[in-house]
Coordinates of C-alpha atoms in Angstrom, one line a residue:
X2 CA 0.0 0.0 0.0
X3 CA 2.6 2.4 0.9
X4 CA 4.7 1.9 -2.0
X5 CA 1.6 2.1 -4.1
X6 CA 1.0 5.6 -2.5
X7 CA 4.5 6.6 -3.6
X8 CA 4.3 5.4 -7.1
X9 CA 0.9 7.4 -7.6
X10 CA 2.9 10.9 -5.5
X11 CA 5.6 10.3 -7.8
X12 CA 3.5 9.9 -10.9
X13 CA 1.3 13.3 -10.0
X14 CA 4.0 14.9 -9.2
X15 CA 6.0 14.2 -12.6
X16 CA 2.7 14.9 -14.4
X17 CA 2.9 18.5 -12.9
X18 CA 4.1 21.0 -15.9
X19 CA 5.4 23.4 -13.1
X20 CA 7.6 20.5 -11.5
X21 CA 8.5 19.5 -15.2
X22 CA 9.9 22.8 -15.5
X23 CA 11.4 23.4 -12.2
X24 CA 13.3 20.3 -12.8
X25 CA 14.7 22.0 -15.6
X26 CA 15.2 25.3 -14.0
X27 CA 16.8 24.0 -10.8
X28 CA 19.0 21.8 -13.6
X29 CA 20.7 24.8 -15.5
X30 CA 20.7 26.7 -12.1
X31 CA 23.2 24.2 -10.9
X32 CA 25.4 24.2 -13.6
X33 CA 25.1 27.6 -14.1
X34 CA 25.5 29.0 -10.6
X35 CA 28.5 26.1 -9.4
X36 CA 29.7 25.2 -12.8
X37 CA 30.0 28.7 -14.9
X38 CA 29.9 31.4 -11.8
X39 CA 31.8 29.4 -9.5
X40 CA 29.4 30.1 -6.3
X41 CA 31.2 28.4 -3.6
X42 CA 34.2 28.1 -5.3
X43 CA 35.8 31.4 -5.4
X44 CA 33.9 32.9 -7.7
X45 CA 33.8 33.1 -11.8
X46 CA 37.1 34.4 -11.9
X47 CA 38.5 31.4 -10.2
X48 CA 36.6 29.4 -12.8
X49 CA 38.0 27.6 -15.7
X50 CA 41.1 26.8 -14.5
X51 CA 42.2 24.0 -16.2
X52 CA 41.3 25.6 -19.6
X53 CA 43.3 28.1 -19.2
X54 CA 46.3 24.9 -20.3
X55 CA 44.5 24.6 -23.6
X56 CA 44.5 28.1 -23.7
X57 CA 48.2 28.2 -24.0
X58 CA 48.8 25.4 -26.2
X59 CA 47.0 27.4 -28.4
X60 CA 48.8 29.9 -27.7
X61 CA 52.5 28.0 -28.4
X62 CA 50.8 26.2 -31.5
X63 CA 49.5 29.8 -32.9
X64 CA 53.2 31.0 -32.3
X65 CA 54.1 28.3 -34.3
X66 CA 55.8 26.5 -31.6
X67 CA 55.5 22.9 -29.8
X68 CA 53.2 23.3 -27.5
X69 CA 54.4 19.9 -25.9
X70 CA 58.3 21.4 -25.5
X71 CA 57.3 25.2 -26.3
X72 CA 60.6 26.9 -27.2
X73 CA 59.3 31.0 -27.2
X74 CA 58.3 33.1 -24.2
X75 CA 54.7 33.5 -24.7
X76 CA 54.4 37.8 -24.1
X77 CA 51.7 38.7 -21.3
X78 CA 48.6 36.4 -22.0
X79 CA 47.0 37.1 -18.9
X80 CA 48.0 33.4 -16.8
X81 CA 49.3 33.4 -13.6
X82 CA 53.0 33.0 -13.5
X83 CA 51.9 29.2 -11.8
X84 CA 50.1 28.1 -14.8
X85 CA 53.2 29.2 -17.0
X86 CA 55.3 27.4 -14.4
X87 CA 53.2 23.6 -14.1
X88 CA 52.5 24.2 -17.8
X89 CA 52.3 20.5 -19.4
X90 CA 50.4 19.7 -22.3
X91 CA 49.0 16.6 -22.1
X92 CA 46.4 16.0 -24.7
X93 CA 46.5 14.7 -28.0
X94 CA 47.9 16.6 -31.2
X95 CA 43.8 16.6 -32.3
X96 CA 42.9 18.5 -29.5
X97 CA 44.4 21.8 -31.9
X98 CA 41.5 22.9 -33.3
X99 CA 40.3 23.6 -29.8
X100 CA 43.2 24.8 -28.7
X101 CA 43.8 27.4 -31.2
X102 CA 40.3 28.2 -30.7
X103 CA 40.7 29.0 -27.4
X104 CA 44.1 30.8 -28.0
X105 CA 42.8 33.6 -30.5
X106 CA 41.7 36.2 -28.3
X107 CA 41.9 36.7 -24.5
X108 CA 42.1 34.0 -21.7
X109 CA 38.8 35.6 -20.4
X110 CA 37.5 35.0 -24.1
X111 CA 38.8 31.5 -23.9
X112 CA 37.0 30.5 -20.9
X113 CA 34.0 32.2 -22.1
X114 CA 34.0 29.7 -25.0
X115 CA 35.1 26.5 -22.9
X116 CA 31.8 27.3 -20.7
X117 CA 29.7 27.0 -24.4
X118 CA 31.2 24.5 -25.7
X119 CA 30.2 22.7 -22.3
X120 CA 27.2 23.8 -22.6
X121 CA 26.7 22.6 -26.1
X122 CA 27.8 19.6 -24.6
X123 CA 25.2 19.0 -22.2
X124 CA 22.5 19.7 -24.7
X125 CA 24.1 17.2 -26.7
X126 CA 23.9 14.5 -24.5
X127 CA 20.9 15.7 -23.4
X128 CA 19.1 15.3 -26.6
X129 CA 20.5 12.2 -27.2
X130 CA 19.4 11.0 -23.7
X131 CA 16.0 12.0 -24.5
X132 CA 16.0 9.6 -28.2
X133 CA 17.7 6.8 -26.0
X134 CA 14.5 6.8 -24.0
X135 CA 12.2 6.7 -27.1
X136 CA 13.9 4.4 -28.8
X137 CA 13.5 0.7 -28.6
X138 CA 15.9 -1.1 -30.6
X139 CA 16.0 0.6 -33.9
X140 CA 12.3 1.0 -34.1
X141 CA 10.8 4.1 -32.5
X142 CA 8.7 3.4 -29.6
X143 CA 5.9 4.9 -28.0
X144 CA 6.2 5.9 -24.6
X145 CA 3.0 6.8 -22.4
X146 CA 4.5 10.2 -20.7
X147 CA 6.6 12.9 -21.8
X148 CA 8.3 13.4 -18.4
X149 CA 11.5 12.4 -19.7
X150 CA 11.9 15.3 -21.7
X151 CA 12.3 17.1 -18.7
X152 CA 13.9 15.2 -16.1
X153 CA 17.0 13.5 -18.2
X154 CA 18.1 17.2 -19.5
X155 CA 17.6 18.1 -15.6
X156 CA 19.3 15.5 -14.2
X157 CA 22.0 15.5 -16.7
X158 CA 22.5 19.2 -16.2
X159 CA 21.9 19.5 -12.4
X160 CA 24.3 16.8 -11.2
X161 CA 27.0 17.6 -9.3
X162 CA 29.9 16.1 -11.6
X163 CA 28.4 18.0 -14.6
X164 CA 29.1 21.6 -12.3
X165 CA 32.0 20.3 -11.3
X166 CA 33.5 19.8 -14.9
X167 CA 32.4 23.4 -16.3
X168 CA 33.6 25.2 -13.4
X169 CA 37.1 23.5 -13.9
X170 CA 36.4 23.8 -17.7
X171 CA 37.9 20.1 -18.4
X172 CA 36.7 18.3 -21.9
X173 CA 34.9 15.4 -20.0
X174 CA 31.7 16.3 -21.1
X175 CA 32.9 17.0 -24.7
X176 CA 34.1 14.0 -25.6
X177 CA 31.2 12.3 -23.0
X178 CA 29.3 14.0 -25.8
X179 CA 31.2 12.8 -28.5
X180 CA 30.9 9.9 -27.2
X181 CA 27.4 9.4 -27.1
X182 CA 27.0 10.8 -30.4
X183 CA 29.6 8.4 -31.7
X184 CA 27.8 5.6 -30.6
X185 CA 24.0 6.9 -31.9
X186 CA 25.1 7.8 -35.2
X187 CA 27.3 4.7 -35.5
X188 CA 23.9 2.6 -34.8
X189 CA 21.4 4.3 -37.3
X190 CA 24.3 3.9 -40.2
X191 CA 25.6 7.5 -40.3
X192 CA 29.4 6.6 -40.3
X193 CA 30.6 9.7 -41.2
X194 CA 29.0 12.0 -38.5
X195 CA 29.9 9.0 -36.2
X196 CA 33.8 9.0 -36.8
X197 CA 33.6 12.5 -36.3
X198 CA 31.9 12.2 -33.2
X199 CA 34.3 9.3 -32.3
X200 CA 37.6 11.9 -33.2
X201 CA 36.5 14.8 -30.7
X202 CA 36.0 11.9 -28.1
X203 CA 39.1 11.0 -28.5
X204 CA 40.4 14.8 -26.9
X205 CA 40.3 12.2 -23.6
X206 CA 42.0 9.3 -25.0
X207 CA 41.9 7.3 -21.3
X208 CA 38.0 7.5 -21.9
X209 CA 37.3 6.8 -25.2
X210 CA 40.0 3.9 -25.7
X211 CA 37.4 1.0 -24.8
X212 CA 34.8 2.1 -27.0
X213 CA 37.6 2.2 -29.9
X214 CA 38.1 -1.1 -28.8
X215 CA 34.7 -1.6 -29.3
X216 CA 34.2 -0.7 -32.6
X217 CA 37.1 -2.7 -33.7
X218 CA 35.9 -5.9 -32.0
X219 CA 32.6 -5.3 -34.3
X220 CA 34.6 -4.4 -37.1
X221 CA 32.8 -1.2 -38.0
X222 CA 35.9 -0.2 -40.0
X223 CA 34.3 3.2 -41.6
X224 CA 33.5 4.8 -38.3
X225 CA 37.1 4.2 -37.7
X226 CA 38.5 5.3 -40.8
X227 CA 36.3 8.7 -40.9
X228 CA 37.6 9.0 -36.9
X229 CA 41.3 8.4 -38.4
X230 CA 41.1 11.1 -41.2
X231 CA 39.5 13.3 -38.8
X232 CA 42.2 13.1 -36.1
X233 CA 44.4 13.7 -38.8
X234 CA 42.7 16.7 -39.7
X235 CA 42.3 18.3 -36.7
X236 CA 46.5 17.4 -35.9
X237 CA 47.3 19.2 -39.2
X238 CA 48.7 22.3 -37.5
X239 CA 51.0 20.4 -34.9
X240 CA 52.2 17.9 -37.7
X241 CA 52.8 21.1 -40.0
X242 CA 54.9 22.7 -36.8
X243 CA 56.5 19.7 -34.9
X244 CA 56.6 17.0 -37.7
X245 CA 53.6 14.1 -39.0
X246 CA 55.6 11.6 -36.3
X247 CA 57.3 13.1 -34.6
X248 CA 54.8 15.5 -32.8
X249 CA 52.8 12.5 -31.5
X250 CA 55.7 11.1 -29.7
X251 CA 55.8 14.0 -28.2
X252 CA 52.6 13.6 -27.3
X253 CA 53.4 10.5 -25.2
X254 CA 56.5 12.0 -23.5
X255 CA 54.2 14.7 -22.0
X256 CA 51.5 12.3 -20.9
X257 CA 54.9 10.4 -19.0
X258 CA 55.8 13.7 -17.5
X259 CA 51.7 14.2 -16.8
X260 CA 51.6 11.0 -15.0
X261 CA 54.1 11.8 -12.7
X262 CA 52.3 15.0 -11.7
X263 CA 51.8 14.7 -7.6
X264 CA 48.0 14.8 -8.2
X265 CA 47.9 11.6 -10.4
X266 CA 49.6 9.6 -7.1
X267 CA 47.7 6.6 -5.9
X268 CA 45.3 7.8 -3.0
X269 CA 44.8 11.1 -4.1
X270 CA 41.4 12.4 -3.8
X271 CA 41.5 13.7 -7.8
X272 CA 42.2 9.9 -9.0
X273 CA 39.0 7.2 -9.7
X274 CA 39.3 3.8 -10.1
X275 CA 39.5 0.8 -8.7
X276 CA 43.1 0.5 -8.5
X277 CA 42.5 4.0 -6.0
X278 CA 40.0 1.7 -3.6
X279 CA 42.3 -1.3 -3.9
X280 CA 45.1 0.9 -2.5
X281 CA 42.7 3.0 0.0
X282 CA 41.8 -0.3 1.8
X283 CA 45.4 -1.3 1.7
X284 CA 45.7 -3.5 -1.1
X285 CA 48.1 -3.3 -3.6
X286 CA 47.4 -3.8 -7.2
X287 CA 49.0 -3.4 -10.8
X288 CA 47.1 -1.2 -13.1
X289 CA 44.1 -2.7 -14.0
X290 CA 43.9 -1.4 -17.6
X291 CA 44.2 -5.4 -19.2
X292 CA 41.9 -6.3 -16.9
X293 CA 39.8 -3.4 -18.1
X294 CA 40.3 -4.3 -21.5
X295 CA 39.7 -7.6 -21.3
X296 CA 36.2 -7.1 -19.9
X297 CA 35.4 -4.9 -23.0
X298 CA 36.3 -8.2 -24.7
X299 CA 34.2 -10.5 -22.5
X300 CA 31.3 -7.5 -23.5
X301 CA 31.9 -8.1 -27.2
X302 CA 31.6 -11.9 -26.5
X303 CA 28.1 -11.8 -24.7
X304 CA 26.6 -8.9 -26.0
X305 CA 23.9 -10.6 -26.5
X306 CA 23.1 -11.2 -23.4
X307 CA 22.3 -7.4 -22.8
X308 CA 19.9 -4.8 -24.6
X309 CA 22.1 -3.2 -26.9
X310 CA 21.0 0.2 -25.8
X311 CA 22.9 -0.2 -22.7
X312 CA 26.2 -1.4 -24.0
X313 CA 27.6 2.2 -24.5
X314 CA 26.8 2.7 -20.8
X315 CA 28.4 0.0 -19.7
X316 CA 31.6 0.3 -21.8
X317 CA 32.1 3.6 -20.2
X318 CA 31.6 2.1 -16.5
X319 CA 34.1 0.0 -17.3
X320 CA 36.6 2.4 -18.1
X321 CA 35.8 4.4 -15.2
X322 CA 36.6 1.4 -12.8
X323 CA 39.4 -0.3 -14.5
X324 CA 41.3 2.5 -16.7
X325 CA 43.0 5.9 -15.8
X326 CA 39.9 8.1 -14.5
X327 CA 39.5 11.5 -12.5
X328 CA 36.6 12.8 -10.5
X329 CA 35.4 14.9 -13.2
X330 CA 35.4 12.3 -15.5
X331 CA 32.6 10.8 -14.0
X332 CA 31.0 13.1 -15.6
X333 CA 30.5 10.9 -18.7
X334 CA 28.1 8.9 -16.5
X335 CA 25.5 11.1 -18.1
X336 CA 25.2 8.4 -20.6
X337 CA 23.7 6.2 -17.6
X338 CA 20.8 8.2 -16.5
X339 CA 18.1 7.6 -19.6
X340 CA 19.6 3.9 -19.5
X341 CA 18.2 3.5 -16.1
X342 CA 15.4 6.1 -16.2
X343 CA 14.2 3.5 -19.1
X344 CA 14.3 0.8 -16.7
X345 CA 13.4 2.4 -13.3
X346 CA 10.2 5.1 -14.0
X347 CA 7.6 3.4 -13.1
X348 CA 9.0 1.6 -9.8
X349 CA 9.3 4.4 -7.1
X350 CA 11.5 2.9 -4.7
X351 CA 13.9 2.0 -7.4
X352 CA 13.7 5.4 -8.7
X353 CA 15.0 6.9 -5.4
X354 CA 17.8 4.3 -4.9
X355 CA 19.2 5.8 -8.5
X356 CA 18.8 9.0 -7.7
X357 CA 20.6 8.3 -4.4
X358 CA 23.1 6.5 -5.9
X359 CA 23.7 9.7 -8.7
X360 CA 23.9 11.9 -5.8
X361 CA 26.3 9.9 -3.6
X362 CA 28.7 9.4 -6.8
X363 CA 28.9 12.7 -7.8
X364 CA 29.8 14.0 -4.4
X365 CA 32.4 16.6 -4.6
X366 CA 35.5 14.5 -2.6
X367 CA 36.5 18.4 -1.3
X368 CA 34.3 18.0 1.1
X369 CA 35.0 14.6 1.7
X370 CA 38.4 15.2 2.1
X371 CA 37.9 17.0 5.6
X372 CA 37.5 13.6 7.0
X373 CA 40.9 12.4 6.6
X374 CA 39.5 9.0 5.3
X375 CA 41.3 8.1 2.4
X376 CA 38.6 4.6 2.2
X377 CA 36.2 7.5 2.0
X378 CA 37.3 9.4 -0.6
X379 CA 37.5 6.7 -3.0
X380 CA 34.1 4.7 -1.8
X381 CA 32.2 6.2 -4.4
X382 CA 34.1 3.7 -6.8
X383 CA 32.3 0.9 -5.3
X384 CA 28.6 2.6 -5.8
X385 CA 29.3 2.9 -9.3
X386 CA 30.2 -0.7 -9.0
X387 CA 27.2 -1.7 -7.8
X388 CA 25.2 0.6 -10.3
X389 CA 27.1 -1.1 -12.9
X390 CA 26.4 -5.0 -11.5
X391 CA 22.5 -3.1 -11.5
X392 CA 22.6 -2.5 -14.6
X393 CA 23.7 -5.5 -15.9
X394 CA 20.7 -7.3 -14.4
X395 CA 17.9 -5.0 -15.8
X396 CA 20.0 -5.5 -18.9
X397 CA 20.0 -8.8 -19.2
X398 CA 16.4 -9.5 -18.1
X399 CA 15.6 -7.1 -20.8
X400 CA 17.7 -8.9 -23.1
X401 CA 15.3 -11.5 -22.2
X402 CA 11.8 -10.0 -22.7
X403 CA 11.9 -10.1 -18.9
X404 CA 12.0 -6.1 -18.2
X405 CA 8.7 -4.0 -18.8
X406 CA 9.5 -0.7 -21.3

């Protein structure tokens, strides 16, 4: 009776056009007030701050330097003389055309555009969150309530990872988005828009690699050649400046010299991943990434055994637990909430255990952190765990015929 009573408050409540569109509201509010003003956080000037990297790679490449070993004295760009000081390029020679972007005018210009482009980004996945609900299979379905259309862009917006990535202005939810794009143009046969897609997700190699993997494994070999000639494309300035090879070795040398950065150390509150709860509890491990890539592998093999609606979801779980993964890479768990609104929105209880769960994984660790619990800081790994192994058996039961649309 009492859940009954719940499903039916729920249910009126979702019905409500003024809750639709306070959802909404409260959703942009979030981002906009933690994410793009920095309330809390110091403010909108203290905002941005890891754009402000890109900024001045764009900056070396637009001098027509290496932006990976610059070898000019950029005049006064407006960066604090720490920024200049830490400066080291990590990402990929494709990431240029966002770079130079970025680099053109002003750094207060350039963080003006990274908070866009994130923006962009979130009505990307956003939309596509909202077709991933109406779609079953690849034939359109029909579903009884529009309250999706409100509540995926809200919760997608309004989470806390989401705020956390525009306010630092990181690329997670870019290439989240590119991601997702990827993956829903790859499946309706656009392969052209879908290697593009798959390119500008690749701005975050450590979270795109698996689902490369994956479309290898199911040999979709004209996404992957439009994604080549498109990182190509976009690396045309740095292989004009640096050399076609030689820049992308490079490359690697700064992601060494990235990786032995103090805030990539094993128990820091800034790394995610299983090998950071392993070592929080006291365990020691290797890195996990084979075992990482052979469960994309073990995927491939028994796809069929899940809806493949929910494969991209997984895929990106995955490499959140077993590859190299920050907190504001968990971002890219936008991808998960229409999977499980799909499943979940007309069962109360189980609604409120996800939305629990988003919550409690998109924590910000600062706060955590005053606890001096380094178990605690890295807990959160374990939730998604479980929200994974969740999802793995609404998929499979759907997989089935055993799950109700």
């Amino acid at each position: 009776m009492g859940t009954d009573v719940l499903s039916r408050g729920m249910f009126a409540l979702a019905a409500s056009r003024a809750v639709r569109v306070g959802a909404v509201v409260a959703g942009l509010a979030v981002v906009l007030a933690l994410g793009v003003l920095g309330i809390g956080h110091g403010g909108p000037d203290e905002t941005s701050m890891d754009a402000q990297y890109l900024y001045l790679a764009g900056k070396y490449w637009l001098a027509g330097t290496n932006a990976y070993t610059p070898a000019v004295t950029l005049p006064d760009v407006g960066v604090g003389s720490d920024a200049l000081r830490q400066y080291n390029f990590a990402y990929p020679p494709q990431t240029a055309p966002l770079c130079l972007l970025l680099g053109i005018g002003s750094m207060r210009q350039a963080f003006l555009i990274m908070n866009v482009l994130n923006l962009l980004a979130i009505g990307v996945l956003a939309w596509i969150g909202v077709r991933t609900v109406e779609e079953q299979g690849s034939r359109p379905s029909a579903p009884t309530s529009t309250a999706h259309r409100w509540f995926v862009p809200a919760l997608i917006a309004g989470n806390l990872s989401t705020a956390f990535v525009v306010w630092m202005g990181q690329t997670t939810l870019i290439a989240g988005a590119g991601l997702a794009a990827a993956w829903y143009y790859a499946g309706r046969g656009h392969t052209v828009l879908a290697g593009i897609a798959l390119a500008i997700a690749t701005f975050k190699p450590p979270l795109s690699l698996f689902v490369v993997v994956w479309f290898v494994l199911t040999r979709q070999w004209r996404v992957l050649l439009a994604a080549a000639a498109t990182v190509l494309a976009f690396s045309l300035v740095p292989m004009i400046v640096v050399g076609p090879v030689e820049v992308f070795f490079d490359w690697l040398h700064a992601v060494g010299r990235y990786g032995d950065h103090p805030h990539n150390a094993l128990g820091t509150r800034m790394l995610f991943n299983l090998r950071s709860f392993f070592h929080a509890v006291g365990i020691a491990t290797p890195d996990l990434f084979v075992v990482g890539f052979l469960a994309t592998v073990a995927l491939w093999w028994s796809r069929q055994r899940f809806a493949d609606r929910d494969l991209l979801a997984l895929l990106i779980g995955v490499t959140l637990l077993f590859g190299y993964s920050h907190s504001y890479d968990l971002a890219a768990l936008a991808v998960l909430i229409p999977v499980f609104w799909r499943y979940l929105h007309p069962r109360a209880w189980a609604s409120l255990v996800a939305l629990g769960l988003l919550f409690a994984i998109s924590f910000p660790n600062s706060i955590l952190e005053h606890f001096h619990s380094e178990v605690l800081l890295h807990a959160r790994v374990m939730l998604l765990a479980g929200a994974l192994l969740w999802l793995m058996v609404l998929s499979t039961n759907a997989a089935r015929g055993g799950a109700t649309e």
